[in-house]
Amino acid sequence: MGPGFGFLIVFLAVPLALVLSYTVFRRGRFGGVVYEATGENFTRLIDPLYLDVVIGSVKLATITTLLALLLAYPTAYMIARLPAKWKVIALVAVVLPFWTNFLIRTYAWIVLLNSEGLVNSGLDALGLGKIELLYSDGAIVAGLLYAYLPLMILPLYSAIERLDPQLREASANLGARPIRTFWSVTLPLSLPGVLTGCVFVFVPSLGNFVIPELLGGGRRIMVGNLIRDQFLKARDWPFGSVLALSVIGVLVLLLFAQAWASRRVGRDA
Amino acid sequence: MRKNRKQGNGWLRLPFWLTYVFLYVPIAVVVLMSFNRNKSPYAWGGFSLRWYGQLLENEKIREGLINTLIVAFGSTVLSTVLGTLLAVGLARYNKSRMLDALSTMPALLPDLVLAIGLLIFYAAVKMTLGLHSVLIAHTVFGMAFVTAVVRARLNHADTSMEEASRDLGATPVTTFMRITLPTLAPGILAGALLAFTLSIDEFVIAFFTAAPTQPTLPIVIYSMVRFGVTPEINALATLLLAVSFTVVIAAQRMTKLTEALS
């Protein structure tokens, strides 16, 4: 255990501690910090310029998460009902795209949405004319959804799979319609899975800087782009650290919500 | 009754198939385009392998690929050894939740946060960036997955064999080498494959911790993709898809096979 643990202390705990400590220092001229305490980095978060970026990113990440949930829940539900052999195939088919290069998957959407691309050719053939699809918020959401959908399906699947079918049957036998059974039995019991999926989609969507750049054409700046720019362009490491810390804050908050939901379901069941 | 319920779920087929169409159509289009003779990537001009030929002559891609393979092999070996030791230690000798959290953290943490943390760290200790800095970063990342997979296997493993070995007078090292390690082999193998594929595809952390003169393949792809669609990238994408698909399916088969043997 020793060497593995030592490695993690040096290359994980110490770097994270450094990020944390950098949030309270003044920026150095060429990156790094000057060891002078200041609260400025935090107050800059509510500067309208940056607040807009934060609100815009939260909006896009929320839309992505909701769309993912809408598509993933019925899919996971269906997979859980498949015969064992088909179940494995359906699950591998969900995971496969996820194991392919993330840049390639994003690139595929440039090919699809390009003004000469498949979607536009289709629209043109239908006589609807071409529209600018690439370089928009919609393209960013499509790219984020494509990148993280499997991460929503998998936890939902394992939550739904674990449900006792007798509970649904009991609900039906007591005269509940399928919709009612879904809202009062299936959904509440699968809530931990729903929240896990939301963490897995929402947090990386916030921190992604590649998709907004490649599919949004740089018109929309998200938190991820802002963090990248603080480190690689603006050389304002303390402010970049504050932004990173807020992403971690969101992550921790959502994880607590997830733990709370699992405990509740554990007690009820 | 039963028939009724089946009909009630029928509409679920729509989002179910929609998911798979959504997941595979973009990939299929790229693969198809890679075999297109036409220079304009959007009109079909007949089947051709010319873009694959051009790809092989691309110096930058070849360099990126070599760098990526060096990093992936190095970090896989390191993270497999360190991750296995950590998993055994955590499962057998330590019940600290702090260490537990630390070992899974890289898998949960957004890659961007880990990337800037390491960038700050390397700058603070005045380490020059190069392939070694990416290799270390990928080891941190890969270790979390190796540890998780090996631990899952350990939790199911029977401890009585280890006890018997110790009772018969074997040293802890002998017990580890002859009992623990063979039982864990399928988990270790799966973890190593996972670490390897993750490292090959990893972009964000490499982007922050690589030297500009030694880019990994994803960094090369990024700089190409920024300038739009080219048939060469379609060909490269298809090759990478083929590699990932083969590795994932092979891993699936292999874990099944080794589990059946043990």
Coordinates of C-alpha atoms in Angstrom, one line a residue:
Chain A
M1 CA 0.0 0.0 0.0
G2 CA 2.8 2.4 0.9
P3 CA 4.1 3.3 -2.6
G4 CA 0.6 3.7 -4.0
F5 CA -0.5 5.9 -1.1
G6 CA 2.7 8.0 -1.2
F7 CA 2.2 8.6 -4.9
L8 CA -1.3 9.8 -4.4
I9 CA -0.2 12.1 -1.6
V10 CA 2.5 13.7 -3.7
F11 CA 0.6 13.9 -7.0
L12 CA -3.0 14.3 -5.9
A13 CA -3.4 15.6 -2.4
V14 CA -0.5 18.2 -2.7
P15 CA -1.7 19.6 -6.1
L16 CA -5.3 19.9 -4.8
A17 CA -4.0 21.6 -1.7
L18 CA -2.0 24.0 -3.9
V19 CA -5.2 24.8 -5.9
L20 CA -7.0 25.5 -2.7
S21 CA -4.2 27.7 -1.3
Y22 CA -3.8 29.7 -4.5
T23 CA -7.4 31.0 -4.2
V24 CA -6.4 33.5 -1.5
F25 CA -3.2 34.9 -3.0
R26 CA -2.5 37.7 -5.5
R27 CA -1.7 36.7 -9.0
G28 CA 1.9 36.7 -10.2
R29 CA 2.8 38.6 -13.4
F30 CA 3.6 35.5 -15.5
G31 CA 1.4 32.9 -13.8
G32 CA 2.0 31.6 -10.3
V33 CA 1.3 33.7 -7.3
V34 CA 2.7 36.4 -5.1
Y35 CA 2.3 35.4 -1.5
E36 CA 0.1 38.2 -0.3
A37 CA -3.3 37.3 1.0
T38 CA -6.4 38.8 -0.7
G39 CA -10.1 38.1 -1.0
E40 CA -10.3 39.7 -4.4
N41 CA -10.3 36.5 -6.4
F42 CA -13.6 35.5 -4.8
T43 CA -15.3 38.9 -5.2
R44 CA -14.5 38.7 -8.9
L45 CA -16.9 35.8 -9.2
I46 CA -19.8 38.2 -8.9
D47 CA -18.4 40.6 -11.5
P48 CA -21.2 40.8 -14.1
L49 CA -18.7 39.8 -16.8
Y50 CA -18.0 36.4 -15.2
L51 CA -21.4 36.0 -13.6
D52 CA -22.9 35.9 -17.1
V53 CA -20.5 33.1 -18.1
V54 CA -21.5 31.1 -14.9
I55 CA -25.2 31.6 -15.5
G56 CA -24.9 30.7 -19.2
S57 CA -22.9 27.6 -18.4
V58 CA -25.3 26.5 -15.7
K59 CA -28.2 26.9 -18.1
L60 CA -26.6 24.8 -20.9
A61 CA -25.4 22.1 -18.4
T62 CA -29.0 22.0 -16.9
I63 CA -30.6 21.6 -20.4
T64 CA -28.1 18.9 -21.2
T65 CA -28.8 17.0 -18.0
L66 CA -32.5 17.2 -18.4
L67 CA -32.4 16.0 -22.0
A68 CA -30.1 13.2 -21.0
L69 CA -32.5 12.1 -18.2
L70 CA -35.4 12.2 -20.6
L71 CA -33.7 10.0 -23.1
A72 CA -31.8 7.8 -20.6
Y73 CA -34.6 6.8 -18.2
P74 CA -36.8 5.0 -20.7
T75 CA -33.7 3.5 -22.3
A76 CA -32.4 2.2 -19.0
Y77 CA -35.9 0.9 -18.1
M78 CA -36.1 -1.0 -21.3
I79 CA -32.6 -2.5 -20.9
A80 CA -33.4 -3.7 -17.4
R81 CA -36.4 -5.6 -18.9
L82 CA -34.5 -7.3 -21.7
P83 CA -33.6 -11.0 -21.5
A84 CA -30.1 -11.5 -20.0
K85 CA -28.3 -12.1 -23.3
W86 CA -29.7 -9.0 -25.0
K87 CA -29.1 -7.0 -21.8
V88 CA -25.3 -7.4 -22.1
I89 CA -25.3 -6.5 -25.8
A90 CA -27.5 -3.4 -25.1
L91 CA -25.2 -2.3 -22.3
V92 CA -22.0 -2.8 -24.3
A93 CA -23.6 -0.8 -27.1
V94 CA -24.2 2.0 -24.7
V95 CA -20.6 1.9 -23.4
L96 CA -18.8 1.5 -26.7
P97 CA -19.1 5.1 -28.0
F98 CA -18.0 6.3 -24.6
W99 CA -14.7 4.4 -24.9
T100 CA -13.9 6.1 -28.1
N101 CA -11.8 9.2 -28.3
F102 CA -13.7 12.2 -27.0
L103 CA -12.3 14.6 -29.6
I104 CA -13.4 12.2 -32.4
R105 CA -16.9 12.1 -31.0
T106 CA -17.1 15.8 -30.9
Y107 CA -15.6 16.0 -34.4
A108 CA -18.4 13.7 -35.6
W109 CA -20.8 16.5 -34.7
I110 CA -18.9 19.0 -36.8
V111 CA -19.3 16.7 -39.7
L112 CA -23.0 16.3 -39.1
L113 CA -23.9 19.9 -38.4
N114 CA -21.7 21.6 -40.8
S115 CA -23.4 23.9 -43.4
E116 CA -22.7 21.2 -46.0
G117 CA -23.3 18.3 -43.6
L118 CA -25.8 15.5 -43.4
V119 CA -28.5 17.4 -41.4
N120 CA -28.4 20.4 -43.7
S121 CA -28.4 18.3 -46.8
G122 CA -31.5 16.6 -45.5
L123 CA -33.2 19.9 -44.8
D124 CA -32.2 21.2 -48.2
A125 CA -33.6 18.1 -49.9
L126 CA -36.9 18.6 -48.1
G127 CA -37.0 22.1 -49.5
L128 CA -36.5 23.7 -46.1
G129 CA -33.3 25.4 -47.0
K130 CA -30.1 25.4 -45.1
I131 CA -29.7 26.8 -41.6
E132 CA -26.7 27.6 -39.5
L133 CA -26.6 24.7 -37.1
L134 CA -23.0 24.6 -36.1
Y135 CA -21.6 27.3 -33.7
S136 CA -24.7 27.7 -31.6
D137 CA -25.9 26.8 -28.1
G138 CA -27.9 24.0 -29.6
A139 CA -24.8 22.5 -31.1
I140 CA -23.0 22.7 -27.7
V141 CA -25.9 20.9 -26.0
A142 CA -25.9 18.2 -28.7
G143 CA -22.2 17.7 -28.3
L144 CA -22.4 17.6 -24.4
L145 CA -25.4 15.2 -24.6
Y146 CA -23.5 13.0 -27.0
A147 CA -20.4 13.0 -24.8
Y148 CA -22.1 12.2 -21.5
L149 CA -25.4 10.3 -22.2
P150 CA -23.8 6.9 -21.4
L151 CA -22.9 8.2 -18.0
M152 CA -26.6 8.9 -17.3
I153 CA -27.8 5.5 -18.6
L154 CA -25.5 3.3 -16.6
P155 CA -26.4 4.5 -13.0
L156 CA -30.1 4.6 -14.0
Y157 CA -29.8 1.1 -15.3
S158 CA -28.3 -0.3 -12.1
A159 CA -30.8 1.6 -9.9
I160 CA -33.8 0.3 -11.9
E161 CA -32.4 -3.2 -12.2
R162 CA -32.2 -3.5 -8.5
L163 CA -35.9 -2.6 -7.9
D164 CA -38.0 -5.4 -6.7
P165 CA -40.6 -6.2 -9.4
Q166 CA -43.0 -7.3 -6.6
L167 CA -43.3 -3.6 -5.6
R168 CA -44.6 -2.7 -9.0
E169 CA -46.9 -5.7 -9.1
A170 CA -48.3 -4.8 -5.6
S171 CA -49.0 -1.3 -6.8
A172 CA -50.8 -2.6 -9.9
N173 CA -52.8 -5.1 -7.9
L174 CA -53.9 -2.3 -5.5
G175 CA -55.4 -0.7 -8.6
A176 CA -52.8 1.9 -9.5
R177 CA -52.4 2.9 -13.2
P178 CA -49.0 2.4 -14.7
I179 CA -48.4 6.2 -14.6
R180 CA -49.2 6.3 -10.9
T181 CA -47.0 3.3 -10.2
F182 CA -44.2 5.0 -12.0
W183 CA -44.5 8.3 -10.1
S184 CA -45.1 6.8 -6.6
V185 CA -43.0 3.6 -6.7
T186 CA -40.4 3.3 -9.5
L187 CA -39.2 6.9 -9.7
P188 CA -38.8 7.6 -6.0
L189 CA -36.9 4.3 -5.5
S190 CA -34.6 5.0 -8.4
L191 CA -33.9 8.5 -7.3
P192 CA -30.3 7.7 -6.1
G193 CA -29.5 6.5 -9.6
V194 CA -31.1 9.6 -11.1
L195 CA -29.0 11.8 -9.0
T196 CA -25.8 9.9 -9.7
G197 CA -26.5 10.3 -13.4
C198 CA -27.1 14.0 -13.0
V199 CA -23.8 14.4 -11.2
F200 CA -22.0 12.5 -13.9
V201 CA -23.5 14.7 -16.7
F202 CA -23.9 18.1 -15.1
V203 CA -20.4 18.5 -13.5
P204 CA -18.3 17.5 -16.6
S205 CA -20.6 19.6 -18.8
L206 CA -19.8 22.7 -16.7
G207 CA -16.1 22.0 -16.9
N208 CA -15.9 21.1 -20.6
F209 CA -14.0 23.6 -22.7
V210 CA -13.5 21.6 -25.9
I211 CA -17.1 21.3 -27.0
P212 CA -18.0 25.0 -26.5
E213 CA -14.9 25.8 -28.5
L214 CA -15.3 23.3 -31.4
L215 CA -19.1 23.2 -31.6
G216 CA -19.9 26.7 -30.2
G217 CA -17.2 28.3 -32.3
G218 CA -16.1 30.3 -29.3
R219 CA -19.2 32.4 -29.2
R220 CA -20.3 30.9 -25.9
I221 CA -17.8 30.9 -23.1
M222 CA -18.4 28.3 -20.5
V223 CA -16.8 27.9 -17.0
G224 CA -14.4 25.3 -18.5
N225 CA -13.2 27.8 -21.1
L226 CA -12.8 30.5 -18.4
I227 CA -10.7 28.2 -16.3
R228 CA -8.5 27.1 -19.2
D229 CA -8.0 30.8 -20.2
Q230 CA -7.0 31.8 -16.7
F231 CA -4.2 29.2 -16.8
L232 CA -3.0 29.2 -20.3
K233 CA -3.8 32.8 -21.6
A234 CA -4.6 35.4 -18.9
R235 CA -2.1 33.9 -16.5
D236 CA -4.4 34.6 -13.6
W237 CA -3.9 31.4 -11.6
P238 CA -5.6 32.5 -8.4
F239 CA -8.8 33.4 -10.2
G240 CA -8.7 30.2 -12.2
S241 CA -8.3 28.3 -8.9
V242 CA -11.4 30.0 -7.5
L243 CA -13.3 28.9 -10.5
A244 CA -12.1 25.4 -10.2
L245 CA -13.0 25.4 -6.5
S246 CA -16.5 26.4 -7.4
V247 CA -16.8 23.5 -9.8
I248 CA -15.6 21.2 -7.0
G249 CA -18.2 22.9 -4.7
V250 CA -21.0 22.0 -7.1
L251 CA -19.7 18.4 -7.3
V252 CA -19.6 18.0 -3.5
L253 CA -23.1 19.5 -3.1
L254 CA -24.6 17.2 -5.6
L255 CA -22.8 14.2 -4.1
F256 CA -24.3 15.1 -0.7
A257 CA -27.8 15.2 -2.3
Q258 CA -27.1 11.8 -3.8
A259 CA -26.0 10.3 -0.5
W260 CA -29.0 11.7 1.2
A261 CA -31.3 10.2 -1.4
S262 CA -29.7 6.7 -1.1
R263 CA -30.0 6.8 2.7
R264 CA -33.7 7.7 2.4
V265 CA -34.4 4.9 -0.1
G266 CA -32.4 2.5 2.1
R267 CA -34.5 3.3 5.1
D268 CA -37.8 3.1 3.2
A269 CA -37.2 -0.1 1.4
Chain B
M1 CA -53.3 -8.4 -17.3
R2 CA -49.7 -9.3 -18.3
K3 CA -50.5 -8.5 -21.9
N4 CA -51.9 -5.1 -20.8
R5 CA -48.7 -4.2 -19.0
K6 CA -46.7 -5.1 -22.1
Q7 CA -48.7 -2.8 -24.3
G8 CA -48.5 -0.1 -21.7
N9 CA -44.7 -0.1 -22.0
G10 CA -44.7 -0.2 -25.8
W11 CA -44.1 3.5 -26.3
L12 CA -40.8 3.1 -24.4
R13 CA -39.3 1.6 -27.5
L14 CA -39.2 5.0 -29.2
P15 CA -36.8 6.7 -26.8
F16 CA -34.9 3.4 -26.5
W17 CA -34.2 3.2 -30.2
L18 CA -33.7 6.9 -30.4
T19 CA -30.8 6.6 -27.9
Y20 CA -29.0 4.1 -30.1
V21 CA -29.6 6.0 -33.3
F22 CA -28.3 9.1 -31.5
L23 CA -25.2 7.2 -30.3
Y24 CA -24.3 5.6 -33.6
V25 CA -25.3 7.8 -36.5
P26 CA -22.5 10.4 -36.0
I27 CA -19.9 7.6 -35.8
A28 CA -21.3 5.9 -38.8
V29 CA -21.2 9.1 -40.9
V30 CA -17.5 9.6 -40.0
V31 CA -16.6 6.0 -40.9
L32 CA -18.5 6.3 -44.2
M33 CA -16.8 9.6 -45.1
S34 CA -13.4 8.1 -44.5
F35 CA -13.8 5.8 -47.5
N36 CA -15.0 8.6 -49.8
R37 CA -12.9 9.3 -52.8
N38 CA -14.1 12.8 -53.1
K39 CA -12.0 15.6 -51.7
S40 CA -15.1 17.5 -50.7
P41 CA -16.1 15.5 -47.7
Y42 CA -19.8 15.8 -48.3
A43 CA -20.5 14.3 -51.7
W44 CA -20.0 10.6 -52.3
G45 CA -17.4 9.9 -55.0
G46 CA -16.9 6.2 -54.7
F47 CA -15.0 3.9 -52.4
S48 CA -11.3 4.7 -51.8
L49 CA -8.5 4.2 -49.3
R50 CA -6.5 7.3 -50.4
W51 CA -7.1 9.1 -47.1
Y52 CA -5.6 6.2 -45.1
G53 CA -2.6 6.3 -47.3
Q54 CA -2.2 10.0 -46.8
L55 CA -2.6 9.5 -43.0
L56 CA 0.4 7.1 -42.9
E57 CA 2.6 9.8 -44.4
N58 CA 1.5 12.5 -41.9
E59 CA 4.6 13.1 -39.8
K60 CA 2.8 15.0 -36.9
I61 CA 0.3 12.2 -36.4
R62 CA 3.1 9.6 -36.3
E63 CA 5.0 11.6 -33.7
G64 CA 1.9 12.1 -31.6
L65 CA 1.1 8.4 -31.8
I66 CA 4.6 7.4 -30.6
N67 CA 4.3 9.9 -27.7
T68 CA 0.9 8.6 -26.8
L69 CA 2.1 5.0 -26.8
I70 CA 5.1 5.8 -24.6
V71 CA 2.9 7.6 -22.1
A72 CA 0.2 4.9 -22.2
F73 CA 2.5 2.0 -21.7
G74 CA 4.5 3.7 -18.9
S75 CA 1.4 5.0 -17.0
T76 CA -0.4 1.6 -17.4
V77 CA 2.6 -0.3 -15.8
L78 CA 2.9 2.3 -13.0
S79 CA -0.8 2.6 -12.3
T80 CA -1.3 -1.2 -12.4
V81 CA 1.5 -1.9 -9.9
L82 CA 0.6 1.0 -7.6
G83 CA -3.1 0.6 -7.9
T84 CA -3.0 -3.1 -7.1
L85 CA -0.8 -2.6 -4.0
L86 CA -3.2 0.2 -2.8
A87 CA -6.3 -1.9 -3.4
V88 CA -4.8 -4.9 -1.4
G89 CA -3.7 -2.6 1.4
L90 CA -7.0 -0.8 1.6
A91 CA -9.1 -4.0 1.6
R92 CA -6.9 -6.0 4.0
Y93 CA -5.1 -3.7 6.4
N94 CA -6.8 -0.4 6.5
K95 CA -10.4 0.8 6.9
S96 CA -9.7 4.5 6.8
R97 CA -12.4 6.3 4.9
M98 CA -10.0 9.2 4.2
L99 CA -7.7 6.9 2.2
D100 CA -10.7 5.4 0.5
A101 CA -11.9 8.8 -0.6
L102 CA -8.4 9.7 -1.8
S103 CA -8.1 6.6 -3.9
T104 CA -11.3 7.1 -5.8
M105 CA -11.0 10.9 -6.1
P106 CA -9.3 11.1 -9.5
A107 CA -12.2 9.2 -11.1
L108 CA -14.8 11.6 -9.7
L109 CA -12.9 14.8 -10.0
P110 CA -13.4 16.8 -13.2
D111 CA -10.3 16.2 -15.4
L112 CA -9.8 20.0 -15.7
V113 CA -9.4 20.3 -11.9
L114 CA -6.8 17.5 -11.8
A115 CA -5.1 19.1 -14.8
I116 CA -4.6 22.6 -13.3
G117 CA -3.7 21.0 -9.9
L118 CA -0.8 19.2 -11.6
L119 CA 0.2 22.2 -13.7
I120 CA 0.4 24.3 -10.5
F121 CA 2.3 21.5 -8.7
Y122 CA 4.8 21.1 -11.6
A123 CA 5.4 24.8 -11.7
A124 CA 5.8 24.9 -7.9
V125 CA 8.5 22.2 -7.8
K126 CA 10.1 23.7 -11.0
M127 CA 9.7 20.5 -13.0
T128 CA 10.1 20.9 -16.7
L129 CA 7.1 19.6 -18.7
G130 CA 7.6 16.7 -21.1
L131 CA 6.3 13.1 -21.6
H132 CA 7.2 12.3 -18.0
S133 CA 4.8 14.9 -16.7
V134 CA 2.0 13.5 -18.7
L135 CA 3.0 10.0 -17.7
I136 CA 2.7 10.9 -14.0
A137 CA -0.6 12.7 -14.5
H138 CA -2.1 9.7 -16.3
T139 CA -0.8 7.4 -13.6
V140 CA -2.8 9.3 -11.0
F141 CA -5.8 9.0 -13.2
G142 CA -5.4 5.4 -14.1
M143 CA -4.6 4.3 -10.5
A144 CA -8.1 5.2 -9.4
F145 CA -9.6 2.8 -11.9
V146 CA -7.2 0.0 -11.3
T147 CA -7.7 0.3 -7.5
A148 CA -11.5 0.3 -7.9
V149 CA -11.6 -2.8 -10.2
V150 CA -9.1 -4.8 -8.1
R151 CA -10.9 -3.9 -4.9
A152 CA -14.2 -5.1 -6.4
R153 CA -12.5 -8.4 -7.1
L154 CA -11.0 -8.5 -3.6
N155 CA -14.3 -8.0 -2.0
H156 CA -15.6 -11.2 -3.6
A157 CA -12.5 -13.2 -3.0
D158 CA -12.3 -15.8 -0.3
T159 CA -9.7 -15.0 2.4
S160 CA -9.4 -18.5 3.7
M161 CA -6.7 -19.4 1.2
E162 CA -4.5 -16.6 2.4
E163 CA -5.1 -17.6 6.0
A164 CA -4.2 -21.2 5.2
S165 CA -1.0 -20.1 3.5
R166 CA 0.0 -18.0 6.5
D167 CA -0.9 -20.8 8.9
L168 CA 1.4 -23.1 6.9
G169 CA 4.2 -20.7 7.6
A170 CA 4.4 -18.8 4.3
T171 CA 5.8 -15.2 4.5
P172 CA 3.5 -12.4 3.7
V173 CA 5.4 -11.9 0.4
T174 CA 5.1 -15.5 -0.6
T175 CA 1.4 -15.5 0.3
F176 CA 0.9 -12.3 -1.8
M177 CA 2.8 -13.7 -4.8
R178 CA 1.3 -17.2 -4.8
I179 CA -2.2 -16.8 -3.5
T180 CA -3.4 -13.2 -3.6
L181 CA -2.0 -12.2 -7.0
P182 CA -3.3 -15.2 -9.0
T183 CA -6.8 -14.7 -7.5
L184 CA -6.7 -11.1 -8.5
A185 CA -5.3 -11.6 -12.0
P186 CA -8.5 -11.0 -13.9
G187 CA -9.2 -7.8 -12.0
I188 CA -5.7 -6.6 -12.5
L189 CA -5.8 -7.3 -16.2
A190 CA -9.1 -5.5 -16.6
G191 CA -7.8 -2.6 -14.6
A192 CA -4.6 -2.4 -16.8
L193 CA -6.7 -2.4 -20.0
L194 CA -8.9 0.3 -18.6
A195 CA -5.9 2.4 -17.6
F196 CA -4.4 1.9 -21.1
T197 CA -7.5 2.9 -23.1
L198 CA -8.1 5.9 -20.8
S199 CA -4.5 7.1 -21.3
I200 CA -4.6 6.7 -25.1
D201 CA -7.8 8.8 -25.3
E202 CA -7.1 11.3 -22.6
F203 CA -6.9 14.9 -23.8
V204 CA -7.5 17.5 -21.1
I205 CA -4.9 16.5 -18.6
A206 CA -2.3 15.9 -21.4
F207 CA -3.1 19.4 -22.9
F208 CA -2.1 21.0 -19.6
T209 CA 0.8 18.9 -18.6
A210 CA 2.6 18.2 -22.0
A211 CA 5.4 20.2 -23.4
P212 CA 4.4 22.0 -26.7
T213 CA 7.2 20.2 -28.5
Q214 CA 6.0 16.7 -27.5
P215 CA 2.2 16.6 -28.1
T216 CA 0.3 13.3 -27.6
L217 CA -2.0 12.1 -30.3
P218 CA -5.2 13.7 -28.9
I219 CA -3.4 17.0 -28.7
V220 CA -2.4 16.7 -32.4
I221 CA -6.0 15.7 -33.3
Y222 CA -7.3 18.8 -31.3
S223 CA -5.1 21.2 -33.3
M224 CA -6.2 19.6 -36.6
V225 CA -9.9 19.5 -35.7
R226 CA -9.9 23.2 -34.8
F227 CA -9.4 24.0 -38.4
G228 CA -12.5 22.1 -39.5
V229 CA -13.3 18.9 -41.4
T230 CA -10.7 17.1 -43.4
P231 CA -10.9 13.6 -45.0
E232 CA -7.7 12.6 -43.3
I233 CA -9.2 13.1 -39.8
N234 CA -12.1 10.9 -40.9
A235 CA -9.7 8.1 -41.7
L236 CA -7.8 8.6 -38.4
A237 CA -11.1 8.7 -36.5
T238 CA -12.2 5.4 -38.1
L239 CA -8.9 3.7 -37.2
L240 CA -9.2 4.9 -33.6
L241 CA -12.8 3.8 -33.4
A242 CA -11.7 0.3 -34.6
V243 CA -9.0 0.2 -32.0
S244 CA -11.3 1.2 -29.1
F245 CA -14.0 -1.1 -30.2
T246 CA -11.6 -4.1 -30.4
V247 CA -10.1 -3.3 -27.0
V248 CA -13.4 -2.9 -25.2
I249 CA -14.9 -6.1 -26.7
A250 CA -11.7 -8.0 -26.1
A251 CA -11.7 -6.8 -22.5
Q252 CA -15.3 -8.0 -22.1
R253 CA -14.4 -11.4 -23.5
M254 CA -11.1 -11.7 -21.6
T255 CA -12.6 -11.0 -18.2
K256 CA -15.3 -13.6 -18.9
L257 CA -12.7 -16.1 -20.0
T258 CA -10.3 -15.6 -17.0
E259 CA -13.2 -15.6 -14.6
A260 CA -14.4 -18.9 -16.1
L261 CA -10.8 -20.4 -15.7
S262 CA -10.3 -19.3 -12.1

